[in-house]
Amino acid sequence: MQTIPEFRRVPAGHGWLWIKQAFGLFKQSPLIWIALSVSIFLVAGLLGIIPRIGSVVFQLISPAFTAGLMLGCKAMESGEELEIAHLFAGFKSHGAQLVTVGGIYLVGLILIAGVMTALGGGALVTMMLQGHPEAGNVVTPEMLGSGTGLAVLVALALLIPLLMAYWFAPTLVVFRNMGAVDAMKLSMRAAWANMIPFLVYGMIVFVLFVVAAIPLMLGFLIMLPLAFITYYTSYKDVFDVT
C-alpha cells in the first residue's frame, strides 16, 4: 500500500520565500531556463494554430512539461546540469499519469465554461476560446450586476480549487509516484491548508508580472521561468523535502 506524503502548514511569508528560492535556481542557468520556458510557449502557440484540437492537446501534455522542469530543478540541486532534454523527461517516466492530470484539469475547465455559459457568460466564453483580443476587456464594472458579471465571479470561485488541485499534482506524480487522481486530491488539500502563503505569493507574482511588462515585456523572460520554478520550491517547502 502506497504511503500518502504528508504536508505541513507554512507561514505566510513563505510565499515570498518560494520566489526568492526560485530566483536562486534560475540564476544558476538563466539561458537554459529561458529557452525551456520559451519552448513551452512556442509549443502552445504552434498547437494553437490547429483549431479546437490544438489547445486540447496542449492542456493534456502541459503537466508533463511541468514535471520535466521539476526534474530539472532536482537535477540542479544534485549538482547536475540543466538540459533542454529535461523538458521531455516527464513523458518518459510518468507520461500516462501526467496526461491524466491534464485531462482532469481540462474537464474541470470545460465544466467551468459550461457554468459560465449557463449563467449568461456564453459570449465571453466563446471569445476566450477563440483568443479574441478584446476578451480581457469584456468584463467592466457596469457588468458586475449582470449575468456576465455573475458568471465571471462564479467561474473564479470554481477555478481556484481547480488550480489548487493542479498545483502540486505533476510534482507529486513524478517524485512520489502517485496516481493522477490521488495527486490532485492531495494537492488540493495541501494548497488549501496553505491558502495564506499562496495569497501572499499570488499578490507578489502579480506585481512582478506587471513590472516585467513595462520594458517591452522583456521581464517576462525572467518571470516565466520563475513562475515554473516556484512549483518546485513551494512543493519542497510544503511537503518538507530537504
PDB file of C-alpha atoms in Angstrom:
ATOM      1  CA  MET A   1       0.000   0.000   0.000  1.00  0.00           C
ATOM      2  CA  GLN A   2       1.371   3.377  -1.033  1.00  0.00           C
ATOM      3  CA  THR A   3       2.171   5.820   1.753  1.00  0.00           C
ATOM      4  CA  ILE A   4       0.472   9.171   1.263  1.00  0.00           C
ATOM      5  CA  PRO A   5       3.014  12.021   1.556  1.00  0.00           C
ATOM      6  CA  GLU A   6       2.445  14.380   4.467  1.00  0.00           C
ATOM      7  CA  PHE A   7       2.313  18.122   4.061  1.00  0.00           C
ATOM      8  CA  ARG A   8       2.683  20.964   6.521  1.00  0.00           C
ATOM      9  CA  ARG A   9       1.301  24.458   7.001  1.00  0.00           C
ATOM     10  CA  VAL A  10       3.938  27.125   6.429  1.00  0.00           C
ATOM     11  CA  PRO A  11       3.984  30.800   7.480  1.00  0.00           C
ATOM     12  CA  ALA A  12       2.549  33.494   5.227  1.00  0.00           C
ATOM     13  CA  GLY A  13       5.994  34.893   4.470  1.00  0.00           C
ATOM     14  CA  HIS A  14       6.983  31.673   2.747  1.00  0.00           C
ATOM     15  CA  GLY A  15       5.023  32.865  -0.283  1.00  0.00           C
ATOM     16  CA  TRP A  16       7.898  35.317  -0.861  1.00  0.00           C
ATOM     17  CA  LEU A  17      10.461  32.659   0.083  1.00  0.00           C
ATOM     18  CA  TRP A  18       9.303  30.422  -2.772  1.00  0.00           C
ATOM     19  CA  ILE A  19      10.003  33.226  -5.250  1.00  0.00           C
ATOM     20  CA  LYS A  20      13.367  34.032  -3.691  1.00  0.00           C
ATOM     21  CA  GLN A  21      14.459  30.390  -3.810  1.00  0.00           C
ATOM     22  CA  ALA A  22      13.216  30.094  -7.391  1.00  0.00           C
ATOM     23  CA  PHE A  23      15.417  33.005  -8.423  1.00  0.00           C
ATOM     24  CA  GLY A  24      18.372  31.242  -6.822  1.00  0.00           C
ATOM     25  CA  LEU A  25      17.834  28.266  -9.137  1.00  0.00           C
ATOM     26  CA  PHE A  26      17.129  30.475 -12.136  1.00  0.00           C
ATOM     27  CA  LYS A  27      20.372  32.450 -11.900  1.00  0.00           C
ATOM     28  CA  GLN A  28      22.428  29.244 -11.917  1.00  0.00           C
ATOM     29  CA  SER A  29      21.427  28.596 -15.525  1.00  0.00           C
ATOM     30  CA  PRO A  30      19.379  31.553 -16.808  1.00  0.00           C
ATOM     31  CA  LEU A  31      19.776  30.968 -20.551  1.00  0.00           C
ATOM     32  CA  ILE A  32      18.620  27.349 -20.357  1.00  0.00           C
ATOM     33  CA  TRP A  33      15.668  28.300 -18.149  1.00  0.00           C
ATOM     34  CA  ILE A  34      14.635  30.980 -20.630  1.00  0.00           C
ATOM     35  CA  ALA A  35      14.996  28.518 -23.521  1.00  0.00           C
ATOM     36  CA  LEU A  36      12.880  25.920 -21.708  1.00  0.00           C
ATOM     37  CA  SER A  37      10.124  28.406 -20.874  1.00  0.00           C
ATOM     38  CA  VAL A  38      10.042  29.882 -24.370  1.00  0.00           C
ATOM     39  CA  SER A  39       9.929  26.366 -25.821  1.00  0.00           C
ATOM     40  CA  ILE A  40       6.776  25.575 -23.863  1.00  0.00           C
ATOM     41  CA  PHE A  41       5.054  28.696 -25.131  1.00  0.00           C
ATOM     42  CA  LEU A  42       6.204  28.000 -28.684  1.00  0.00           C
ATOM     43  CA  VAL A  43       4.641  24.537 -28.448  1.00  0.00           C
ATOM     44  CA  ALA A  44       1.449  26.126 -27.126  1.00  0.00           C
ATOM     45  CA  GLY A  45       1.450  28.629 -29.978  1.00  0.00           C
ATOM     46  CA  LEU A  46       2.058  26.011 -32.658  1.00  0.00           C
ATOM     47  CA  LEU A  47      -0.656  23.723 -31.307  1.00  0.00           C
ATOM     48  CA  GLY A  48      -2.959  26.718 -31.014  1.00  0.00           C
ATOM     49  CA  ILE A  49      -2.869  27.043 -34.779  1.00  0.00           C
ATOM     50  CA  ILE A  50      -4.813  23.790 -35.024  1.00  0.00           C
ATOM     51  CA  PRO A  51      -8.498  24.673 -34.472  1.00  0.00           C
ATOM     52  CA  ARG A  52     -10.042  23.164 -31.303  1.00  0.00           C
ATOM     53  CA  ILE A  53      -7.803  20.099 -31.149  1.00  0.00           C
ATOM     54  CA  GLY A  54      -4.555  22.001 -30.653  1.00  0.00           C
ATOM     55  CA  SER A  55      -5.483  23.662 -27.376  1.00  0.00           C
ATOM     56  CA  VAL A  56      -6.893  20.393 -26.051  1.00  0.00           C
ATOM     57  CA  VAL A  57      -3.658  18.551 -26.839  1.00  0.00           C
ATOM     58  CA  PHE A  58      -1.590  21.226 -25.107  1.00  0.00           C
ATOM     59  CA  GLN A  59      -3.736  21.064 -21.970  1.00  0.00           C
ATOM     60  CA  LEU A  60      -3.226  17.297 -21.901  1.00  0.00           C
ATOM     61  CA  ILE A  61       0.563  17.391 -22.233  1.00  0.00           C
ATOM     62  CA  SER A  62       1.369  20.542 -20.235  1.00  0.00           C
ATOM     63  CA  PRO A  63       1.609  18.671 -16.869  1.00  0.00           C
ATOM     64  CA  ALA A  64       4.332  16.504 -18.421  1.00  0.00           C
ATOM     65  CA  PHE A  65       6.276  19.629 -19.379  1.00  0.00           C
ATOM     66  CA  THR A  66       5.869  20.927 -15.824  1.00  0.00           C
ATOM     67  CA  ALA A  67       7.068  17.607 -14.409  1.00  0.00           C
ATOM     68  CA  GLY A  68      10.091  17.734 -16.687  1.00  0.00           C
ATOM     69  CA  LEU A  69      11.025  21.150 -15.325  1.00  0.00           C
ATOM     70  CA  MET A  70      10.649  19.791 -11.785  1.00  0.00           C
ATOM     71  CA  LEU A  71      13.083  17.013 -12.644  1.00  0.00           C
ATOM     72  CA  GLY A  72      15.413  19.694 -13.968  1.00  0.00           C
ATOM     73  CA  CYS A  73      15.197  21.582 -10.666  1.00  0.00           C
ATOM     74  CA  LYS A  74      16.030  18.445  -8.724  1.00  0.00           C
ATOM     75  CA  ALA A  75      18.945  17.682 -11.038  1.00  0.00           C
ATOM     76  CA  MET A  76      20.384  21.141 -10.476  1.00  0.00           C
ATOM     77  CA  GLU A  77      20.188  20.734  -6.705  1.00  0.00           C
ATOM     78  CA  SER A  78      22.012  17.426  -7.100  1.00  0.00           C
ATOM     79  CA  GLY A  79      24.861  19.170  -8.888  1.00  0.00           C
ATOM     80  CA  GLU A  80      23.847  18.118 -12.393  1.00  0.00           C
ATOM     81  CA  GLU A  81      23.438  20.352 -15.423  1.00  0.00           C
ATOM     82  CA  LEU A  82      20.043  21.631 -16.506  1.00  0.00           C
ATOM     83  CA  GLU A  83      19.355  20.485 -20.065  1.00  0.00           C
ATOM     84  CA  ILE A  84      16.744  21.072 -22.744  1.00  0.00           C
ATOM     85  CA  ALA A  85      16.100  17.328 -22.577  1.00  0.00           C
ATOM     86  CA  HIS A  86      14.595  17.799 -19.107  1.00  0.00           C
ATOM     87  CA  LEU A  87      11.562  19.316 -20.806  1.00  0.00           C
ATOM     88  CA  PHE A  88      10.588  15.861 -22.075  1.00  0.00           C
ATOM     89  CA  ALA A  89      11.746  13.820 -19.076  1.00  0.00           C
ATOM     90  CA  GLY A  90       8.245  13.693 -17.596  1.00  0.00           C
ATOM     91  CA  PHE A  91       6.908  11.921 -20.680  1.00  0.00           C
ATOM     92  CA  LYS A  92       9.496   9.168 -20.315  1.00  0.00           C
ATOM     93  CA  SER A  93       8.908   8.350 -16.646  1.00  0.00           C
ATOM     94  CA  HIS A  94       5.244   9.097 -15.865  1.00  0.00           C
ATOM     95  CA  GLY A  95       3.646  10.085 -19.156  1.00  0.00           C
ATOM     96  CA  ALA A  96       0.279   8.364 -18.725  1.00  0.00           C
ATOM     97  CA  GLN A  97      -0.441   9.727 -15.243  1.00  0.00           C
ATOM     98  CA  LEU A  98       0.696  13.234 -16.195  1.00  0.00           C
ATOM     99  CA  VAL A  99      -1.550  13.273 -19.255  1.00  0.00           C
ATOM    100  CA  THR A 100      -4.371  12.097 -16.979  1.00  0.00           C
ATOM    101  CA  VAL A 101      -3.726  15.101 -14.726  1.00  0.00           C
ATOM    102  CA  GLY A 102      -4.022  17.290 -17.807  1.00  0.00           C
ATOM    103  CA  GLY A 103      -7.239  15.537 -18.811  1.00  0.00           C
ATOM    104  CA  ILE A 104      -8.840  16.062 -15.406  1.00  0.00           C
ATOM    105  CA  TYR A 105      -7.804  19.706 -15.425  1.00  0.00           C
ATOM    106  CA  LEU A 106      -9.215  20.106 -18.934  1.00  0.00           C
ATOM    107  CA  VAL A 107     -12.539  18.563 -17.914  1.00  0.00           C
ATOM    108  CA  GLY A 108     -12.650  20.998 -14.995  1.00  0.00           C
ATOM    109  CA  LEU A 109     -12.110  23.931 -17.342  1.00  0.00           C
ATOM    110  CA  ILE A 110     -14.844  22.679 -19.658  1.00  0.00           C
ATOM    111  CA  LEU A 111     -17.290  22.334 -16.755  1.00  0.00           C
ATOM    112  CA  ILE A 112     -16.458  25.845 -15.571  1.00  0.00           C
ATOM    113  CA  ALA A 113     -17.023  27.149 -19.104  1.00  0.00           C
ATOM    114  CA  GLY A 114     -20.373  25.353 -19.086  1.00  0.00           C
ATOM    115  CA  VAL A 115     -21.360  27.022 -15.824  1.00  0.00           C
ATOM    116  CA  MET A 116     -20.368  30.419 -17.252  1.00  0.00           C
ATOM    117  CA  THR A 117     -22.486  29.795 -20.322  1.00  0.00           C
ATOM    118  CA  ALA A 118     -25.477  28.704 -18.225  1.00  0.00           C
ATOM    119  CA  LEU A 119     -25.204  31.894 -16.167  1.00  0.00           C
ATOM    120  CA  GLY A 120     -25.191  34.160 -19.193  1.00  0.00           C
ATOM    121  CA  GLY A 121     -21.494  34.388 -19.973  1.00  0.00           C
ATOM    122  CA  GLY A 122     -21.599  32.376 -23.179  1.00  0.00           C
ATOM    123  CA  ALA A 123     -20.383  35.238 -25.360  1.00  0.00           C
ATOM    124  CA  LEU A 124     -17.357  35.769 -23.135  1.00  0.00           C
ATOM    125  CA  VAL A 125     -16.535  32.044 -23.129  1.00  0.00           C
ATOM    126  CA  THR A 126     -16.680  31.988 -26.937  1.00  0.00           C
ATOM    127  CA  MET A 127     -14.377  34.990 -27.226  1.00  0.00           C
ATOM    128  CA  MET A 128     -11.868  33.492 -24.795  1.00  0.00           C
ATOM    129  CA  LEU A 129     -11.842  30.128 -26.581  1.00  0.00           C
ATOM    130  CA  GLN A 130     -11.285  31.880 -29.899  1.00  0.00           C
ATOM    131  CA  GLY A 131      -8.488  34.014 -28.476  1.00  0.00           C
ATOM    132  CA  HIS A 132     -10.361  37.253 -29.170  1.00  0.00           C
ATOM    133  CA  PRO A 133      -8.083  40.240 -28.397  1.00  0.00           C
ATOM    134  CA  GLU A 134     -10.886  42.071 -26.595  1.00  0.00           C
ATOM    135  CA  ALA A 135     -11.868  39.156 -24.351  1.00  0.00           C
ATOM    136  CA  GLY A 136      -9.963  40.591 -21.422  1.00  0.00           C
ATOM    137  CA  ASN A 137     -11.846  43.881 -21.755  1.00  0.00           C
ATOM    138  CA  VAL A 138     -15.339  42.411 -21.900  1.00  0.00           C
ATOM    139  CA  VAL A 139     -15.913  42.449 -18.139  1.00  0.00           C
ATOM    140  CA  THR A 140     -16.427  46.011 -16.914  1.00  0.00           C
ATOM    141  CA  PRO A 141     -17.577  47.367 -13.532  1.00  0.00           C
ATOM    142  CA  GLU A 142     -21.006  48.029 -15.039  1.00  0.00           C
ATOM    143  CA  MET A 143     -21.376  44.322 -15.770  1.00  0.00           C
ATOM    144  CA  LEU A 144     -20.901  43.111 -12.202  1.00  0.00           C
ATOM    145  CA  GLY A 145     -24.633  43.145 -11.647  1.00  0.00           C
ATOM    146  CA  SER A 146     -25.400  41.446 -14.935  1.00  0.00           C
ATOM    147  CA  GLY A 147     -25.428  37.810 -15.937  1.00  0.00           C
ATOM    148  CA  THR A 148     -21.925  38.019 -17.355  1.00  0.00           C
ATOM    149  CA  GLY A 149     -20.576  39.571 -14.159  1.00  0.00           C
ATOM    150  CA  LEU A 150     -22.128  36.789 -12.067  1.00  0.00           C
ATOM    151  CA  ALA A 151     -20.784  34.175 -14.473  1.00  0.00           C
ATOM    152  CA  VAL A 152     -17.241  35.522 -14.099  1.00  0.00           C
ATOM    153  CA  LEU A 153     -17.426  35.609 -10.303  1.00  0.00           C
ATOM    154  CA  VAL A 154     -18.769  32.050 -10.104  1.00  0.00           C
ATOM    155  CA  ALA A 155     -16.138  30.869 -12.587  1.00  0.00           C
ATOM    156  CA  LEU A 156     -13.364  32.383 -10.470  1.00  0.00           C
ATOM    157  CA  ALA A 157     -14.765  30.692  -7.376  1.00  0.00           C
ATOM    158  CA  LEU A 158     -14.669  27.342  -9.198  1.00  0.00           C
ATOM    159  CA  LEU A 159     -11.290  27.942 -10.832  1.00  0.00           C
ATOM    160  CA  ILE A 160      -9.440  28.460  -7.542  1.00  0.00           C
ATOM    161  CA  PRO A 161      -9.969  24.895  -6.216  1.00  0.00           C
ATOM    162  CA  LEU A 162      -9.167  23.520  -9.677  1.00  0.00           C
ATOM    163  CA  LEU A 163      -5.845  25.378  -9.644  1.00  0.00           C
ATOM    164  CA  MET A 164      -5.204  24.086  -6.127  1.00  0.00           C
ATOM    165  CA  ALA A 165      -5.753  20.531  -7.331  1.00  0.00           C
ATOM    166  CA  TYR A 166      -3.317  21.078 -10.180  1.00  0.00           C
ATOM    167  CA  TRP A 167      -0.517  22.990  -8.426  1.00  0.00           C
ATOM    168  CA  PHE A 168       1.410  20.150  -6.763  1.00  0.00           C
ATOM    169  CA  ALA A 169      -0.023  17.293  -8.865  1.00  0.00           C
ATOM    170  CA  PRO A 170       2.667  16.959 -11.582  1.00  0.00           C
ATOM    171  CA  THR A 171       5.399  17.107  -8.937  1.00  0.00           C
ATOM    172  CA  LEU A 172       3.692  14.508  -6.735  1.00  0.00           C
ATOM    173  CA  VAL A 173       3.270  12.208  -9.719  1.00  0.00           C
ATOM    174  CA  VAL A 174       6.888  12.397 -10.819  1.00  0.00           C
ATOM    175  CA  PHE A 175       8.569  12.468  -7.384  1.00  0.00           C
ATOM    176  CA  ARG A 176       6.184  10.364  -5.278  1.00  0.00           C
ATOM    177  CA  ASN A 177       4.870   8.015  -7.980  1.00  0.00           C
ATOM    178  CA  MET A 178       1.287   8.943  -7.157  1.00  0.00           C
ATOM    179  CA  GLY A 179      -1.649   8.348  -9.442  1.00  0.00           C
ATOM    180  CA  ALA A 180      -3.219  11.363 -11.094  1.00  0.00           C
ATOM    181  CA  VAL A 181      -6.410  11.413  -9.007  1.00  0.00           C
ATOM    182  CA  ASP A 182      -4.638  10.888  -5.677  1.00  0.00           C
ATOM    183  CA  ALA A 183      -2.039  13.518  -6.557  1.00  0.00           C
ATOM    184  CA  MET A 184      -4.687  16.106  -7.391  1.00  0.00           C
ATOM    185  CA  LYS A 185      -6.678  15.370  -4.228  1.00  0.00           C
ATOM    186  CA  LEU A 186      -3.565  15.730  -2.072  1.00  0.00           C
ATOM    187  CA  SER A 187      -2.529  18.863  -3.958  1.00  0.00           C
ATOM    188  CA  MET A 188      -5.883  20.490  -3.208  1.00  0.00           C
ATOM    189  CA  ARG A 189      -5.637  19.648   0.492  1.00  0.00           C
ATOM    190  CA  ALA A 190      -2.072  20.929   0.759  1.00  0.00           C
ATOM    191  CA  ALA A 191      -2.818  24.139  -1.139  1.00  0.00           C
ATOM    192  CA  TRP A 192      -5.974  24.786   0.898  1.00  0.00           C
ATOM    193  CA  ALA A 193      -4.033  24.337   4.135  1.00  0.00           C
ATOM    194  CA  ASN A 194      -1.561  26.946   2.867  1.00  0.00           C
ATOM    195  CA  MET A 195      -4.054  29.432   1.481  1.00  0.00           C
ATOM    196  CA  ILE A 196      -2.406  32.422   3.201  1.00  0.00           C
ATOM    197  CA  PRO A 197       1.135  31.908   1.853  1.00  0.00           C
ATOM    198  CA  PHE A 198      -0.383  31.226  -1.570  1.00  0.00           C
ATOM    199  CA  LEU A 199      -2.275  34.512  -1.317  1.00  0.00           C
ATOM    200  CA  VAL A 200       0.963  36.332  -0.474  1.00  0.00           C
ATOM    201  CA  TYR A 201       2.700  34.523  -3.327  1.00  0.00           C
ATOM    202  CA  GLY A 202      -0.064  35.436  -5.772  1.00  0.00           C
ATOM    203  CA  MET A 203      -0.017  39.139  -4.887  1.00  0.00           C
ATOM    204  CA  ILE A 204       3.764  39.373  -5.208  1.00  0.00           C
ATOM    205  CA  VAL A 205       3.821  37.481  -8.504  1.00  0.00           C
ATOM    206  CA  PHE A 206       1.063  39.718  -9.866  1.00  0.00           C
ATOM    207  CA  VAL A 207       3.086  42.833  -9.060  1.00  0.00           C
ATOM    208  CA  LEU A 208       6.253  41.310 -10.526  1.00  0.00           C
ATOM    209  CA  PHE A 209       4.464  40.425 -13.761  1.00  0.00           C
ATOM    210  CA  VAL A 210       3.136  43.988 -14.034  1.00  0.00           C
ATOM    211  CA  VAL A 211       6.661  45.337 -13.574  1.00  0.00           C
ATOM    212  CA  ALA A 212       8.023  42.755 -16.027  1.00  0.00           C
ATOM    213  CA  ALA A 213       5.621  44.006 -18.707  1.00  0.00           C
ATOM    214  CA  ILE A 214       6.951  47.582 -18.575  1.00  0.00           C
ATOM    215  CA  PRO A 215      10.238  47.197 -20.533  1.00  0.00           C
ATOM    216  CA  LEU A 216       8.623  45.846 -23.733  1.00  0.00           C
ATOM    217  CA  MET A 217       7.653  42.735 -21.759  1.00  0.00           C
ATOM    218  CA  LEU A 218      11.299  41.650 -21.692  1.00  0.00           C
ATOM    219  CA  GLY A 219      10.920  40.987 -17.983  1.00  0.00           C
ATOM    220  CA  PHE A 220       8.707  38.038 -18.911  1.00  0.00           C
ATOM    221  CA  LEU A 221      11.875  36.204 -19.935  1.00  0.00           C
ATOM    222  CA  ILE A 222      12.716  36.096 -16.241  1.00  0.00           C
ATOM    223  CA  MET A 223       9.239  35.908 -14.733  1.00  0.00           C
ATOM    224  CA  LEU A 224       8.029  32.945 -16.788  1.00  0.00           C
ATOM    225  CA  PRO A 225      10.874  30.645 -15.661  1.00  0.00           C
ATOM    226  CA  LEU A 226      10.472  31.904 -12.087  1.00  0.00           C
ATOM    227  CA  ALA A 227       6.788  31.025 -12.145  1.00  0.00           C
ATOM    228  CA  PHE A 228       7.593  27.491 -13.287  1.00  0.00           C
ATOM    229  CA  ILE A 229      10.351  27.034 -10.706  1.00  0.00           C
ATOM    230  CA  THR A 230       8.048  28.083  -7.853  1.00  0.00           C
ATOM    231  CA  TYR A 231       6.075  24.873  -8.437  1.00  0.00           C
ATOM    232  CA  TYR A 232       9.228  23.149  -7.188  1.00  0.00           C
ATOM    233  CA  THR A 233      10.211  25.490  -4.362  1.00  0.00           C
ATOM    234  CA  SER A 234       6.677  25.548  -2.939  1.00  0.00           C
ATOM    235  CA  TYR A 235       6.487  21.750  -3.175  1.00  0.00           C
ATOM    236  CA  LYS A 236       9.749  21.315  -1.271  1.00  0.00           C
ATOM    237  CA  ASP A 237       8.584  23.698   1.433  1.00  0.00           C
ATOM    238  CA  VAL A 238       5.031  22.433   1.908  1.00  0.00           C
ATOM    239  CA  PHE A 239       5.988  18.762   1.743  1.00  0.00           C
ATOM    240  CA  ASP A 240       9.073  19.385   3.889  1.00  0.00           C
ATOM    241  CA  VAL A 241      11.534  17.951   1.384  1.00  0.00           C
ATOM    242  CA  THR A 242      15.164  18.533   2.375  1.00  0.00           C
TER     243      THR A 242
END
